[in-house]
Every structure is written in structure tokens, then in C-alpha cells.
XYZ file of C-alpha atoms in Angstrom:
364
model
C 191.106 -209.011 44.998
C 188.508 -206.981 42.850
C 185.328 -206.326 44.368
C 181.585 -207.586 42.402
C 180.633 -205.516 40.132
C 176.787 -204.403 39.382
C 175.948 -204.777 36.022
C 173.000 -202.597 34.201
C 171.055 -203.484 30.666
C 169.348 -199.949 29.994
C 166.890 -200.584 27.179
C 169.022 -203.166 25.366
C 168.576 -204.138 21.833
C 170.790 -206.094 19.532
C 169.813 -207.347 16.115
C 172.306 -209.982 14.182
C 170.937 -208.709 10.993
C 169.107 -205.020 10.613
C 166.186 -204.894 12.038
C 165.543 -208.337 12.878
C 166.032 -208.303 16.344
C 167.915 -211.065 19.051
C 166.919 -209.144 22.275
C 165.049 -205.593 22.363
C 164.225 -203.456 25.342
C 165.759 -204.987 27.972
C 166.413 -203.589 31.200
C 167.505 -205.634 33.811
C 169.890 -204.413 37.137
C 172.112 -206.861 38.787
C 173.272 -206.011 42.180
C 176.912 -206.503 43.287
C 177.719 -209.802 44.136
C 174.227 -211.109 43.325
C 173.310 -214.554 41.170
C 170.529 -213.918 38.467
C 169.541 -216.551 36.092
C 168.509 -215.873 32.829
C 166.201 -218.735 31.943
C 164.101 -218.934 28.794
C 163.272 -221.175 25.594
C 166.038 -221.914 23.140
C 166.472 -218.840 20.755
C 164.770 -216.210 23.595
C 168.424 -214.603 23.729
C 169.862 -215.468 27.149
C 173.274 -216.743 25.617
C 173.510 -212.871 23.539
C 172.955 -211.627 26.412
C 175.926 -213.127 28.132
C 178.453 -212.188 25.039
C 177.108 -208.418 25.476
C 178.480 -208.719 28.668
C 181.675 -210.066 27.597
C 182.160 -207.543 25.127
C 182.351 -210.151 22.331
C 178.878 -208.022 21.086
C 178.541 -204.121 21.117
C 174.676 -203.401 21.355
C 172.792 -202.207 18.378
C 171.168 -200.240 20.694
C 170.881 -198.941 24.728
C 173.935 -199.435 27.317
C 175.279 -201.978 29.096
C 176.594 -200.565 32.078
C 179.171 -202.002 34.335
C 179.419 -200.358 37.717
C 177.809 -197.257 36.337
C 180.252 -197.293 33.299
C 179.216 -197.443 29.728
C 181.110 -200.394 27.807
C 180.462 -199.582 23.987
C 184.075 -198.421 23.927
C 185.431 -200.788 26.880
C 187.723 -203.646 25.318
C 186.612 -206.987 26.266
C 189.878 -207.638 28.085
C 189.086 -204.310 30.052
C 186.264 -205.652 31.627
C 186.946 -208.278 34.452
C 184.690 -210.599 33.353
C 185.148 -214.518 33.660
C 183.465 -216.435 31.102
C 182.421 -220.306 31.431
C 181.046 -221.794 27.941
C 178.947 -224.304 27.630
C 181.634 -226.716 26.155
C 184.176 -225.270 29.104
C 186.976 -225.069 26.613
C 189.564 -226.652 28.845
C 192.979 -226.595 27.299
C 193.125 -230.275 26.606
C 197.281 -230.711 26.137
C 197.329 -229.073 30.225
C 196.640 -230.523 33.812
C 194.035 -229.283 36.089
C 196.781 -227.028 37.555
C 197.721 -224.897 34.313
C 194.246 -225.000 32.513
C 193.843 -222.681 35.961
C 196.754 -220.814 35.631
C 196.324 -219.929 32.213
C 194.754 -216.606 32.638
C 197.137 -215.598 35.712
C 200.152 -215.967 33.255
C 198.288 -214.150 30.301
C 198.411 -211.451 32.648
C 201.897 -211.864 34.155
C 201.140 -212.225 37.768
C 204.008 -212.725 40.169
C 204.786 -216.294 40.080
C 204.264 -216.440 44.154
C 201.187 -214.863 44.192
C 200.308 -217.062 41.001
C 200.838 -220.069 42.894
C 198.960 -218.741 46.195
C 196.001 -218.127 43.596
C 196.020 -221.248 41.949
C 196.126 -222.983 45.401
C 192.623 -221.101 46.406
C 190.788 -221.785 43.289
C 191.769 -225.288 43.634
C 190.703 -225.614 47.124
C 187.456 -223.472 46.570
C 186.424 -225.811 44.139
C 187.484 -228.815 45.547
C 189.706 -230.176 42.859
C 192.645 -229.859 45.010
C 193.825 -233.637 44.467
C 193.329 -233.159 41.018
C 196.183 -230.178 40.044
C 198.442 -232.706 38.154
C 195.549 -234.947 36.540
C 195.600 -234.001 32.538
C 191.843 -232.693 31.755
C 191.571 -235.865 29.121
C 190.867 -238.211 32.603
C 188.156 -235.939 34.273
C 184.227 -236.604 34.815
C 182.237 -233.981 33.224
C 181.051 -232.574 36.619
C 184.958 -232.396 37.439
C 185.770 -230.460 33.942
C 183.435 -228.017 35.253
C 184.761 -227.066 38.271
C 187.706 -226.477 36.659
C 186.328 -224.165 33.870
C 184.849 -222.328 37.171
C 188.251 -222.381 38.823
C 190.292 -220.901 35.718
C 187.633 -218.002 35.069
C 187.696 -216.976 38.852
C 191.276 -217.091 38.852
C 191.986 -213.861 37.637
C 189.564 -212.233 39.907
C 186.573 -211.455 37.576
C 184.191 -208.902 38.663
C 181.151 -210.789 36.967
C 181.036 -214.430 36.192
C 179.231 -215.426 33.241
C 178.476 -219.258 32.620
C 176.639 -220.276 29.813
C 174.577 -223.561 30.400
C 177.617 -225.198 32.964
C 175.291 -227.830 33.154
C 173.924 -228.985 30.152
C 176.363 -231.415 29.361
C 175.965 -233.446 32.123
C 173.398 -236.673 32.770
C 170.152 -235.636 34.852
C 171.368 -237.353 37.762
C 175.101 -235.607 37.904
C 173.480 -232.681 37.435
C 171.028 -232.544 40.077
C 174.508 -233.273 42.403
C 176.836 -231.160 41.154
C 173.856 -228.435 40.930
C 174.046 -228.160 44.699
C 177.916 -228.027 44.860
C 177.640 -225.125 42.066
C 175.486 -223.175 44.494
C 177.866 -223.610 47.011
C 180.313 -222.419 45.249
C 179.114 -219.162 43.653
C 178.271 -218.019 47.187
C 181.724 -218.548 48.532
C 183.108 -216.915 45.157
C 180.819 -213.320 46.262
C 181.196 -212.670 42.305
C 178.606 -211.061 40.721
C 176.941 -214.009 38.785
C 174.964 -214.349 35.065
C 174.098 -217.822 34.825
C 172.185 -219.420 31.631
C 170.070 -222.326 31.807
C 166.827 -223.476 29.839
C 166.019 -225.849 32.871
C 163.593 -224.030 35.047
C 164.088 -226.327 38.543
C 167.969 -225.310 37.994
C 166.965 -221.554 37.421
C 164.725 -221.625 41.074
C 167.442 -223.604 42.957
C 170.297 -221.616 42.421
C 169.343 -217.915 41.525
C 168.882 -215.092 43.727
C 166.651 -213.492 41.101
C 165.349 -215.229 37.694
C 164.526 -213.180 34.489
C 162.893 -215.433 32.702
C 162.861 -214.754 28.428
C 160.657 -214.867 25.543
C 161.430 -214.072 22.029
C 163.746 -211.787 23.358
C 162.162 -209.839 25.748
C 162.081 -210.225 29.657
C 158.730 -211.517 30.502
C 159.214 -211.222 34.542
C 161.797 -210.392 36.895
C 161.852 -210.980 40.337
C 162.864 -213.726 42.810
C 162.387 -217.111 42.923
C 159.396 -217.212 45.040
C 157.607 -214.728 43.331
C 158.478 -216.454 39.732
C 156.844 -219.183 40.995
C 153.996 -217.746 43.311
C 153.430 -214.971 41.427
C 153.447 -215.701 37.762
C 153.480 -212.390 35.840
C 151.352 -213.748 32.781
C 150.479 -217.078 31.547
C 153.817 -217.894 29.765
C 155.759 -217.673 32.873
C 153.221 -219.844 34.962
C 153.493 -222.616 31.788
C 156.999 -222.295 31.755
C 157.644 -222.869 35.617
C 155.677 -226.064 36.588
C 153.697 -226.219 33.488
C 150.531 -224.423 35.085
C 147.429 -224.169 33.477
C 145.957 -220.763 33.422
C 142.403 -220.835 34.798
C 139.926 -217.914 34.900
C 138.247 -217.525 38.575
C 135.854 -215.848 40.791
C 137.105 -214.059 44.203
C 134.494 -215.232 46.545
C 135.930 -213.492 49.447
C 139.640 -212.742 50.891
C 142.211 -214.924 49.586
C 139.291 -217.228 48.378
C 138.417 -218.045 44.527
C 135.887 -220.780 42.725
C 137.788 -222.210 40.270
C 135.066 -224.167 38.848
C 131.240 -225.429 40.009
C 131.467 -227.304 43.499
C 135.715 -226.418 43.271
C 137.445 -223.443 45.518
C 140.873 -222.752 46.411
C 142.939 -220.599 48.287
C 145.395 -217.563 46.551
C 147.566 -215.391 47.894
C 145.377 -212.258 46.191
C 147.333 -208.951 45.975
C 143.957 -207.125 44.292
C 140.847 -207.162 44.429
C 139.517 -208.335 41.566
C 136.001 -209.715 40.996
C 138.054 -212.033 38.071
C 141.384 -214.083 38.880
C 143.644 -215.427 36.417
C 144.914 -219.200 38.758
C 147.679 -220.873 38.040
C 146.819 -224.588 38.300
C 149.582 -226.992 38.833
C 149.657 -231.152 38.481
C 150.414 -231.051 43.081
C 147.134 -228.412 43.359
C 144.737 -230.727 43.014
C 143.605 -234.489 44.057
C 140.768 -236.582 43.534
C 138.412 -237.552 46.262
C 137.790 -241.567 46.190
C 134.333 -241.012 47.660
C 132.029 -237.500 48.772
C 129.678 -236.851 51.131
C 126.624 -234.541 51.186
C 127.990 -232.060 52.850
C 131.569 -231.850 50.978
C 131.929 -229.246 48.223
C 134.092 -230.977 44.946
C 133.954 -230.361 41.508
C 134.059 -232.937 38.880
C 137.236 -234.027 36.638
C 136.742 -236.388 33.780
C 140.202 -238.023 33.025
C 141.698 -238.388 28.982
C 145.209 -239.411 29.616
C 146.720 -241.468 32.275
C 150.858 -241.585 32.684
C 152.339 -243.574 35.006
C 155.231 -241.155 36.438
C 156.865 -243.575 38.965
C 155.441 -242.899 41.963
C 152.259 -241.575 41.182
C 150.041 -241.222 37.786
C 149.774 -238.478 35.782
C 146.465 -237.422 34.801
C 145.428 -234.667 32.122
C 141.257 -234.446 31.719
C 138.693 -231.507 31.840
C 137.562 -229.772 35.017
C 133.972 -229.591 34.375
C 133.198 -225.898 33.895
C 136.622 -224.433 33.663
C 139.364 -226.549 31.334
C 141.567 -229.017 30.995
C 144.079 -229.493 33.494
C 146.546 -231.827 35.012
C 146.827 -233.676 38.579
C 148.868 -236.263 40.293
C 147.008 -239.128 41.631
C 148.530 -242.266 43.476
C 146.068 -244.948 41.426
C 144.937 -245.547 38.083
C 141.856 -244.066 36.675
C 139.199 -245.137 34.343
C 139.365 -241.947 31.178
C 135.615 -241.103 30.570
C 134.511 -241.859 34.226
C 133.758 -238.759 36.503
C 135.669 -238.248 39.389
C 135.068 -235.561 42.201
C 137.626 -233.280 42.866
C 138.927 -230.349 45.130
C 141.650 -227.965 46.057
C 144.829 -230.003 48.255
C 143.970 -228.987 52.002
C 147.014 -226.229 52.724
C 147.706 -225.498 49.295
C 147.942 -221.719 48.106
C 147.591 -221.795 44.313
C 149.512 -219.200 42.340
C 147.968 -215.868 41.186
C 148.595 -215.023 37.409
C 150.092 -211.077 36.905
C 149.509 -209.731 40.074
C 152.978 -209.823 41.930
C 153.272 -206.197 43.465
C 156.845 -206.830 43.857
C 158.874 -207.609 40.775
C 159.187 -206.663 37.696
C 156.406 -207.708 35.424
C 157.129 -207.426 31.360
C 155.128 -207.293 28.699
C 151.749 -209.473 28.365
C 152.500 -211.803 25.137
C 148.855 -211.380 24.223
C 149.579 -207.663 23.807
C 152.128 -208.060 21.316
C 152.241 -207.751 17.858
């Protein structure tokens, strides 16, 4: 059994065509046996990123370490590295138990041990009852576990999987999502995983670099993706926040707008805050008193969203923004409106703790 491998992108640029570049400067470090998920737009170059991994690209520029070894002259076969496409590319004319063995044999393993391997896979991924089923008469959440099964087979030392879920209807994939997770752990391998859905990307990675036009925008954890927004693109992207400017009024206090104040989890202290605003942050007040502080929201677009509405309208003073609310609302009427009791809104580029890219507004 090979042990995870830690995988290194020192200042990383590749370019399909000179000087028009898929990914540039990235530097990313992936711990031994750790799951990051690269997350992004379509076109931001998570997928290139995977095939540099592979080997099936050589950079244009930078190395791509593996275990503190350069691989610019390391075949792709010489790399331990299990690779689950997006289609899974499941050997259609084999069962469940060949379409796993298929790499074993490529590399001659000892029939017993071959058997003992195929027997693990099939049990860690819980397809056990399906060994003799031909691939033709499997669900699509089943066809992935064994694309998972036949890359970690031969005993990869990173696992790359590009989009394993895509395929799959919203509701299948929210199940076998959790089952995925499950799995990966058990595995230990060292993990890449590619997604464009951002809940997926929060739910399942250890750490998330999330992608823009090629470049890593933020790196850190889940928590601090989401609490800690490095710059407005990554606080759209996760939640669809919008970026407010505030005043600190005191510690871990900040008036969003005249009348409205909310709580942040400040790292700074800075006279001007950059909030992230999400639809949960925020409610309407049916009725106000006196003595209770609100500011006022005027709604332009109600959506009913199933179990509440969704409301977009302008916060007097500060922008437009979006809410949940569990009623209709009259658009053009003013409503008051305040900060959810308990709720810490995000802070925009101010995470001490991760890695924080370049601001898109300083790029040219």
C-alpha cells in the first residue's frame, strides 16, 4: 500500500497557445492525505489543473512537485496518480468486477493479491453485490463508485476526480455527495477534486481554492471561504453575497446602513468594512417601535422559493441587496429592516489565516 502523497504547484503557469495563458502563478500546497477542492467558474482552469497533475500537461512554466519531486521529466505512468473523469470512462463490454481490475492487470499484480484488492475496493465502495453486474445496468451514482473503485485500485498516491458529480440529477447528487465524503476519508488518498458547485466544494473539502480566470483568488478552509471572504468575487461566488461598504462603530460592531447594524467577526481595525451581505442576514420587521433601531428596505423583485420568498430591493443608504422573507411583499412599499438576532455577517478580505490572492480590481 503506497502512502498519500503531498502535492506542490510552485508558481504554475500553462498557456494552450503562447502567451495566452490557462492558469498563471499558481501556488497552492496540498498536504498528504488531505481533500482540496478546486472550485471556480467554467474556463477558470480547475480541470488543467488536474491533467498537470496527471502528467497529461507539462507546465509552460513553474513546478509541479510531487512529494518534493519535480515531474517535468516524470512519465505519467510514473506518477501514482488515479484519475476519475467526468464521463468515468467505464469499460462498457466489462462487469463491475473487471472495469476494477483493469489497472491491477495492466500492471501484472499477482492474481491472489489481485483478487484480495478487488475484494476491498468493492467493499470500500459498497458495490460489493454488484462485481458481476455489466456497467450497461448501473445508476449513474453506482457508475461512479465504480470509476472511484478502479482508480484506487492500484493504490494511487493522489486521486484526481474531475466533476464526479456533474452528471447526476440534483437530488442523487446531494445523496451520493455524502457517501463520496465518506469514502475519500476511508481511502486516506491525497485528494484533487473539481466541482463548479460551491455547496459541494464546502461540504466535502478540507480546504477550497476557489479560481478566477486562472488565478487562485483565496485559499483556505471551508469556514474561512465562507466567513472570511478574501475579496468580493469569492463572497458572490459562495452564497451570492452582496458586498456592502460599512462603518466599525465599536468591537465586532458595524452600521451597515442608517437605523441598520450588525455584528462581524472583525480581524482589523478599520474605521471602513467591506460586509458580506447574504439573502439569511437579514429579515424584515412586520411592525417597529420607538425605541427599536431598523433601517429601511424598499422591495423590486419578489420570488417565491418554496418555503420562503425571495426578495431583491435597495437598503436605503447602502445598495441593493437580497433577503428571505416568509410572506409576500408589496415592491415600492417601505419596509423596516435589521440584522437576524445571532447572526455574524462575513467580513470581506480580512481573513488572517488563509491565503488571500489577488484583488480582481487590481488587475489589468
Amino acid at each position: 500500500m503506497t502512502s498519500p502523497a503531498s502535492v506542490v504547484f510552485d508558481h504554475i503557469f500553462y498557456a494552450y497557445t503562447p502567451g495566452r495563458w490557462v492558469v498563471q502563478d499558481i501556488c497552492l500546497e496540498v498536504q498528504p492525505g488531505e481533500i482540496v477542492v478546486l472550485v471556480g467558474p467554467s474556463g477558470c482552469g480547475k480541470s488543467t489543473l488536474l491533467r498537470l497533475v496527471a502528467g497529461l500537461l507539462i507546465p509552460t512554466q513553474g513546478r509541479l512537485l510531487l512529494d518534493g519531486i519535480n515531474t517535468s521529466t516524470l512519465a505519467p505512468e510514473k506518477r501514482l496518480v488515479g484519475w476519475v473523469p467526468q464521463s468515468y470512462a467505464l469499460f462498457e463490454h466489462l462487469n463491475v468486477r473487471d472495469n476494477v481490475a483493469f489497472g491491477l492487470r495492466m500492471r501484472r499484480v499477482a492474481k491472489e493479491a489481485m483478487s484480495r484488492r478487488i475484494s476491498e475496493m468493492l467493499e470500500l465502495c459498497r458495490i460489493a453485490e454488484l462485481a458481476d453486474r455489466p456497467v450497461t445496468q448501473l445508476s449513474g451514482g453506482q457508475r461512479q463508485r465504480v470509476a472511484i473503485a478502479r482508480a484506487l485500485a492500484v493504490s494511487p498516491r493522489v486521486l484526481l476526480l474531475d466533476e464526479p458529480l456533474a452528471a447526476l440529477d440534483p437530488q442523487l447528487r446531494a445523496a451520493i455527495r455524502a457517501d463520496l465524503q465518506v469514502l475519500l476519508r476511508a481511502s486516506g488518498v491525497t485528494t484533487l477534486f473539481v466541482t463548479h458547485d460551491q455547496e459541494e466544494a464546502l461540504a466535502i473539502a478540507d480546504r477550497v481554492a476557489v479560481l478566477q480566470a486562472g488565478q487562485v483568488e483565496q485559499f483556505g478552509t471551508p469556514q474561512q471561504i465562507w466567513q472570511s471572504p478574501a475579496n468580493s468575487f469569492v463572497a458572490q461566488f459562495f452564497g451570492g453575497a452582496t458586498v456592502l461598504t460599512a462603518r466599525r462603530i465599536g468591537p465586532g460592531r458595524v452600521r451597515l446602513a442608517p437605523g441598520l447594524e450588525a455584528d462581524v467577526p472583525l480581524h482589523c481595525d478599520d474605521q471602513v468594512v467591506q460586509v458580506a451581505v447574504r439573502s439569511g442576514d437579514l429579515e424584515l420587521l412586520p411592525e417597529v417601535s420607538p425605541s427599536t433601531e431598523a433601517g429601511q428596505f424598499i422591495p423590486m423583485t419578489v420570488e417565491f422559493a418554496g418555503d420562503a420568498f425571495r426578495i431583491t430591493g435597495e437598503l436605503i443608504g447602502a445598495g441593493r441587496v437580497t433577503l428571505l422573507h416568509n410572506r409576500p411583499v408589496i415592491p415600492g412599499q417601505r419596509y423596516p429592516v435589521r440584522a437576524k438576532p445571532g447572526h455574524i455577517l462575513s467580513t470581506v478580505g480580512q481573513c488572517p489565516y488563509c491565503n488571500q490572492a489577488r484583488d480582481p480590481s487590481q488587475s489589468g
